[in-house]
Coordinates of C-alpha atoms and ligand atoms in Angstrom, one line a residue:
M1 CA -165.7 -25.1 119.9
A2 CA -163.1 -22.4 118.7
T3 CA -161.7 -21.8 115.3
I4 CA -157.7 -21.8 115.7
G5 CA -155.0 -20.8 113.4
F6 CA -151.9 -22.7 114.1
V7 CA -148.4 -21.9 112.8
G8 CA -145.3 -24.0 113.3
L9 CA -145.9 -27.8 113.2
G10 CA -142.5 -29.1 114.1
N11 CA -141.6 -31.5 116.8
M12 CA -143.8 -29.6 119.3
G13 CA -146.4 -27.7 117.4
G14 CA -147.6 -31.0 115.5
H15 CA -148.6 -32.8 118.6
M16 CA -150.2 -29.7 120.0
A17 CA -152.3 -29.1 117.0
R18 CA -153.2 -32.8 116.7
N19 CA -154.4 -32.6 120.3
L20 CA -156.6 -29.6 119.6
V21 CA -158.1 -31.2 116.6
G22 CA -158.7 -34.3 118.8
A23 CA -160.6 -32.1 121.4
G24 CA -163.0 -31.0 118.4
H25 CA -161.5 -27.7 117.5
E26 CA -161.7 -26.5 114.0
L27 CA -157.9 -25.8 112.9
K28 CA -156.4 -23.8 110.2
V29 CA -152.7 -24.8 110.0
F30 CA -149.5 -23.4 108.3
D31 CA -145.9 -24.4 108.2
L32 CA -143.1 -23.7 105.7
V33 CA -142.9 -27.5 105.3
P34 CA -146.0 -28.7 103.5
E35 CA -145.8 -32.3 104.6
L36 CA -146.3 -31.2 108.3
M37 CA -149.5 -29.5 107.5
E38 CA -150.8 -33.0 106.1
S39 CA -149.6 -34.6 109.2
V40 CA -152.3 -32.9 111.2
T41 CA -155.3 -34.8 110.0
G42 CA -158.6 -32.9 110.1
A43 CA -157.1 -29.6 109.9
A44 CA -157.1 -27.2 106.9
G45 CA -153.7 -26.4 105.4
Q46 CA -153.2 -22.8 104.4
A47 CA -151.1 -21.1 101.7
S48 CA -149.7 -18.7 104.1
A49 CA -149.4 -17.4 107.7
A50 CA -151.7 -14.6 106.9
D51 CA -154.5 -16.8 105.5
T52 CA -154.1 -18.8 108.9
A53 CA -154.4 -15.7 110.8
A54 CA -157.7 -14.6 109.2
S55 CA -161.2 -15.4 110.5
V56 CA -160.0 -17.2 113.6
D57 CA -161.0 -16.7 117.3
V58 CA -157.5 -17.8 118.6
F59 CA -154.1 -17.8 116.9
I60 CA -151.2 -20.0 118.2
S61 CA -147.6 -19.9 117.1
M62 CA -144.9 -22.6 117.9
L63 CA -141.7 -21.4 116.2
P64 CA -137.8 -21.9 116.8
A65 CA -136.7 -18.6 118.0
G66 CA -137.4 -14.8 118.5
R67 CA -136.6 -13.8 115.2
H68 CA -139.2 -16.1 113.6
V69 CA -141.7 -15.0 116.2
A70 CA -141.1 -11.1 115.3
G71 CA -141.2 -11.7 111.7
L72 CA -144.3 -14.0 111.6
Y73 CA -146.4 -11.5 113.6
N74 CA -145.2 -8.4 111.7
D75 CA -146.5 -10.3 108.6
V76 CA -149.9 -11.1 110.0
F77 CA -151.0 -8.4 112.4
D78 CA -153.3 -6.8 109.7
A79 CA -154.9 -10.2 108.9
F80 CA -156.4 -10.9 112.3
A81 CA -160.1 -10.0 113.0
P82 CA -160.9 -7.8 116.0
N83 CA -160.8 -9.7 119.4
T84 CA -158.4 -12.7 118.1
L85 CA -156.6 -13.8 121.1
L86 CA -152.9 -14.5 120.3
I87 CA -150.7 -17.1 122.0
D88 CA -147.1 -17.7 121.3
C89 CA -145.7 -20.9 122.7
S90 CA -142.3 -20.6 121.4
T91 CA -139.3 -20.3 123.8
I92 CA -137.9 -17.0 122.8
D93 CA -136.1 -14.0 124.5
P94 CA -138.4 -12.1 126.9
E95 CA -137.6 -8.6 125.1
T96 CA -139.0 -9.8 121.9
A97 CA -142.1 -11.5 123.6
R98 CA -142.8 -8.1 125.2
S99 CA -142.3 -6.1 122.0
V100 CA -144.6 -8.3 119.9
A101 CA -147.2 -8.2 122.9
Q102 CA -146.9 -4.4 122.7
Q103 CA -147.5 -4.3 119.0
A104 CA -150.5 -6.6 119.5
E105 CA -151.9 -4.3 122.1
Q106 CA -151.4 -1.3 119.5
H107 CA -153.6 -3.5 117.1
G108 CA -156.3 -3.8 119.9
L109 CA -155.4 -7.5 120.6
D110 CA -154.7 -9.5 123.5
M111 CA -151.3 -11.7 123.5
L112 CA -149.8 -14.2 125.8
D113 CA -146.5 -15.6 125.9
A114 CA -146.9 -19.2 127.0
P115 CA -143.8 -21.2 126.6
V116 CA -143.9 -24.9 127.5
S117 CA -142.0 -27.6 129.5
G118 CA -142.5 -31.3 129.0
G119 CA -140.8 -32.1 125.7
T120 CA -142.2 -33.7 122.7
A121 CA -143.5 -36.7 125.0
G122 CA -145.5 -34.1 127.0
A123 CA -146.8 -32.4 123.7
E124 CA -148.0 -35.6 122.3
A125 CA -149.6 -36.7 125.6
G126 CA -151.2 -33.3 126.1
T127 CA -149.4 -32.8 129.5
L128 CA -147.3 -30.0 129.0
S129 CA -146.7 -27.2 131.6
F130 CA -147.5 -23.7 130.3
M131 CA -145.6 -20.7 131.9
V132 CA -147.9 -17.9 130.9
G133 CA -147.1 -14.0 130.6
G134 CA -149.9 -11.5 130.1
S135 CA -153.2 -10.4 131.5
D136 CA -155.5 -12.4 133.8
A137 CA -158.3 -11.7 131.2
A138 CA -156.4 -13.1 128.3
L139 CA -155.4 -16.1 130.3
A140 CA -159.0 -16.7 131.3
R141 CA -159.8 -16.6 127.5
A142 CA -156.9 -19.2 126.9
N143 CA -157.4 -21.7 129.7
E144 CA -159.6 -24.1 127.8
L145 CA -157.2 -24.4 125.1
L146 CA -154.1 -24.7 127.1
D147 CA -155.9 -27.4 129.3
V148 CA -156.2 -29.4 126.0
M149 CA -152.4 -29.4 125.4
G150 CA -151.1 -29.3 128.8
A151 CA -151.5 -30.5 132.5
N152 CA -150.2 -27.4 134.4
I153 CA -150.9 -23.7 133.6
F154 CA -148.7 -21.2 135.5
H155 CA -149.4 -17.6 135.3
A156 CA -146.2 -16.3 136.0
G157 CA -146.9 -12.2 135.4
P158 CA -147.3 -9.7 132.7
S159 CA -146.0 -10.1 129.1
G160 CA -142.7 -11.6 129.0
A161 CA -142.9 -13.2 132.4
G162 CA -143.7 -16.6 130.9
Q163 CA -140.4 -16.5 129.0
I164 CA -138.5 -15.4 132.2
A165 CA -139.9 -18.4 134.1
K166 CA -138.9 -20.7 131.3
V167 CA -135.4 -19.3 131.0
C168 CA -135.0 -19.7 134.9
N169 CA -136.2 -23.2 134.8
N170 CA -133.9 -24.4 131.9
M171 CA -130.7 -22.7 133.3
L172 CA -131.4 -24.6 136.5
L173 CA -132.0 -27.8 134.8
A174 CA -128.5 -27.4 132.9
I175 CA -126.9 -26.7 136.2
H176 CA -128.3 -29.9 138.0
M177 CA -127.8 -32.0 135.0
A178 CA -124.1 -31.1 134.7
G179 CA -123.5 -31.4 138.4
T180 CA -125.2 -34.7 138.2
A181 CA -123.1 -36.0 135.5
E182 CA -120.0 -34.7 137.2
A183 CA -120.7 -36.5 140.5
L184 CA -121.4 -39.8 138.8
A185 CA -118.1 -39.7 136.8
L186 CA -116.4 -38.9 140.0
G187 CA -117.9 -41.9 141.6
V188 CA -117.3 -44.2 138.7
N189 CA -113.6 -43.0 138.4
N190 CA -113.1 -44.1 142.0
G191 CA -114.8 -47.6 141.5
L192 CA -118.3 -47.0 142.2
D193 CA -121.0 -48.6 140.5
P194 CA -123.3 -45.7 138.9
A195 CA -126.5 -47.4 139.8
V196 CA -125.5 -47.9 143.4
L197 CA -124.3 -44.5 143.7
S198 CA -127.3 -43.1 142.1
E199 CA -129.5 -44.9 144.6
I200 CA -127.4 -43.5 147.5
M201 CA -127.5 -39.9 146.3
K202 CA -131.3 -40.2 145.5
Q203 CA -132.0 -41.0 149.1
S204 CA -129.5 -38.5 150.4
S205 CA -129.2 -34.6 149.9
G206 CA -127.8 -34.9 146.5
G207 CA -131.1 -36.1 145.0
N208 CA -132.5 -33.9 142.2
W209 CA -134.8 -34.2 138.9
S210 CA -131.7 -35.0 136.7
L211 CA -130.5 -38.0 139.0
N212 CA -133.9 -39.2 140.1
V213 CA -135.8 -39.2 136.9
Y214 CA -133.5 -38.5 134.0
N215 CA -130.3 -40.3 135.1
P216 CA -127.6 -39.3 132.5
Y217 CA -125.4 -42.5 133.1
P218 CA -126.1 -45.1 130.5
G219 CA -127.7 -48.3 132.0
V220 CA -128.8 -46.9 135.3
M221 CA -132.3 -46.2 134.5
E222 CA -134.6 -47.7 131.7
G223 CA -136.6 -45.5 129.2
V224 CA -134.3 -42.3 129.5
P225 CA -132.2 -41.0 126.6
A226 CA -128.9 -42.2 128.4
S227 CA -130.0 -45.8 128.0
R228 CA -130.6 -45.5 124.2
G229 CA -127.4 -43.7 123.1
Y230 CA -129.0 -40.1 124.1
A231 CA -131.3 -40.4 121.2
G232 CA -134.5 -38.1 121.2
G233 CA -135.4 -36.2 124.3
F234 CA -134.4 -32.4 124.7
L235 CA -131.6 -31.8 122.4
V236 CA -128.2 -30.1 123.1
D237 CA -128.8 -27.5 120.6
L238 CA -132.0 -26.5 122.3
M239 CA -130.5 -26.3 125.6
T240 CA -127.5 -24.3 124.4
K241 CA -130.2 -21.8 122.8
D242 CA -132.1 -21.6 126.2
L243 CA -128.8 -21.1 128.1
D244 CA -128.0 -18.2 125.5
L245 CA -131.4 -16.6 126.3
A246 CA -130.4 -17.0 130.0
M247 CA -127.2 -15.2 129.4
D248 CA -129.0 -12.4 127.6
T249 CA -131.6 -12.1 130.1
A250 CA -129.1 -12.0 132.9
A251 CA -127.2 -9.2 131.0
Q252 CA -130.3 -7.1 130.4
S253 CA -131.1 -7.3 134.4
R254 CA -127.4 -7.0 135.3
S255 CA -127.8 -10.2 137.2
S256 CA -124.9 -12.4 138.2
V257 CA -125.2 -16.1 136.9
P258 CA -121.8 -17.7 137.3
M259 CA -123.2 -21.2 137.4
G260 CA -125.6 -20.7 134.5
S261 CA -122.5 -19.3 132.5
L262 CA -120.4 -22.2 133.4
A263 CA -123.1 -24.6 132.3
K264 CA -123.7 -22.7 129.1
N265 CA -119.9 -23.1 128.3
L266 CA -119.7 -26.7 129.3
Y267 CA -122.9 -27.4 126.9
R268 CA -121.0 -25.3 124.2
V269 CA -117.8 -27.3 124.5
H270 CA -119.7 -30.5 124.5
Q271 CA -121.8 -29.5 121.5
Q272 CA -118.4 -28.6 119.6
N273 CA -116.2 -31.5 120.8
H274 CA -118.7 -34.3 120.4
D275 CA -120.7 -33.0 117.5
S276 CA -123.5 -33.7 119.9
G277 CA -126.1 -30.9 119.1
G278 CA -128.5 -33.6 117.9
L279 CA -128.2 -35.7 121.2
D280 CA -130.2 -35.5 124.3
F281 CA -128.9 -32.8 126.9
S282 CA -128.1 -35.6 129.4
S283 CA -125.2 -36.5 127.0
I284 CA -123.3 -34.0 128.9
Q285 CA -122.1 -37.1 130.8
L286 CA -119.9 -37.8 127.8
L287 CA -117.9 -34.6 128.5
Y288 CA -117.0 -36.2 131.8
K289 CA -116.6 -39.7 130.6
P290 CA -115.5 -39.6 127.0
D291 CA -114.6 -43.3 127.3
L292 CA -118.4 -44.1 127.4
N293 CA -118.4 -43.2 123.8
E294 CA -116.1 -46.1 122.9
G295 CA -118.1 -48.8 124.6
Ligands
NAD1 P1 -139.1 -27.5 115.3 O1 -137.9 -26.8 114.6 O2 -139.2 -29.1 115.3 O3 -140.3 -26.7 114.7 C1 -140.5 -25.6 114.3 C2 -141.4 -25.5 113.2 O4 -141.7 -24.1 112.7 C3 -140.7 -26.0 111.7 O5 -141.7 -27.1 111.4 C4 -140.7 -25.0 110.9 O6 -140.6 -25.2 109.6 C5 -141.7 -24.0 111.3 N1 -141.4 -22.6 110.9 C6 -140.4 -21.8 111.2 N2 -140.7 -20.5 110.7 C7 -141.8 -20.5 110.3 C8 -142.7 -19.4 109.6 N3 -142.2 -18.3 109.4 N4 -143.8 -19.7 109.1 C9 -144.4 -21.1 109.5 N5 -143.6 -22.1 110.1 C10 -142.4 -21.7 110.3 O7 -138.9 -27.0 116.8 P2 -139.7 -27.5 118.1 O8 -138.9 -28.7 118.7 O9 -141.1 -27.9 117.8 O10 -139.6 -26.4 119.1 C11 -140.5 -25.2 118.9 C12 -140.3 -24.2 120.0 O11 -140.7 -24.9 121.3 C13 -138.9 -23.8 120.3 O12 -139.0 -22.4 120.6 C14 -138.2 -24.7 121.3 O13 -137.3 -24.0 121.8 C15 -139.6 -24.8 122.2 N6 -139.7 -26.2 122.9 C16 -139.1 -27.3 122.5 C17 -139.0 -28.5 123.2 C18 -138.6 -29.8 122.6 O14 -138.3 -30.8 123.3 N7 -138.6 -29.8 121.2 C19 -139.5 -28.5 124.6 C20 -139.9 -27.2 125.1 C21 -139.9 -26.2 124.3

């Protein structure tokens, strides 16, 4: 069993840390919010990130954005024992991921970027998908722990590649969610029942993940955010953050992303007009059918 330092115990990290404790690993944990450390029963809360980094086999971070990750590692590099494996699971820009991994290398340490997909439900159930950037050797060392927290582990390529895969996936997700909401609104505005239209499109060439398993129209599918006022799930604020990362990544590689850019702007308008940053991202349906809000 490994001794693990874990920093960032929010909506995702808390569940991931609890799963590692449940698998019998010894955890040292730190978050800026002290109560979150108490929520990981069986783990040892620490006074600082540097304390969490000292004397561990593996160090895992799950923070909001690139600036938090860069700041954290800047503070803790000198605290690591030789051979500590570093795994950052946050969703951040590929540039920062590469730069922090380079600094790790200069300190003689292996580092992986390993952003996740699967949301808080996947984090709780230990069924996340990891998209990993880094060396084969580092991933081989990480595999057993990633297996505890996830169901799928993909090696995307060298440092930063995990973040690029994540950015591409979430840009596509935003595009097909917005397209699905648009098609459903068009059908309803022309007299169709959204459930009937959904069933037709699912069995036809319009079928896609947003329509098939995460339907954005209220009342069509049970157990999805659309059927509970768009509460929970994957927040509009996080989707707009990921779309900003996609736009930065496109600019750096001189890639043309007109659909991603449109999706980003639709989400930004939705976020501002409906004050919906805290709603699930399928609430983009409200941009096309504002009257749903009145029901
Ligand atoms: P969150 O805001 O709930 O948690 C982040 C935690 O980091 C907070 O508890 C905060 O106090 C802590 N923190 C910030 N800076 C810190 C520091 N310097 N030292 C110690 N603790 C610090 O965020 P989350 O929803 O858990 O998401 C974490 C990451 O995972 C983000 O990059 C997000 O984009 C990504 N992600 C989230 C989801 C989701 O559904 N929530 C899904 C996939 C990926």
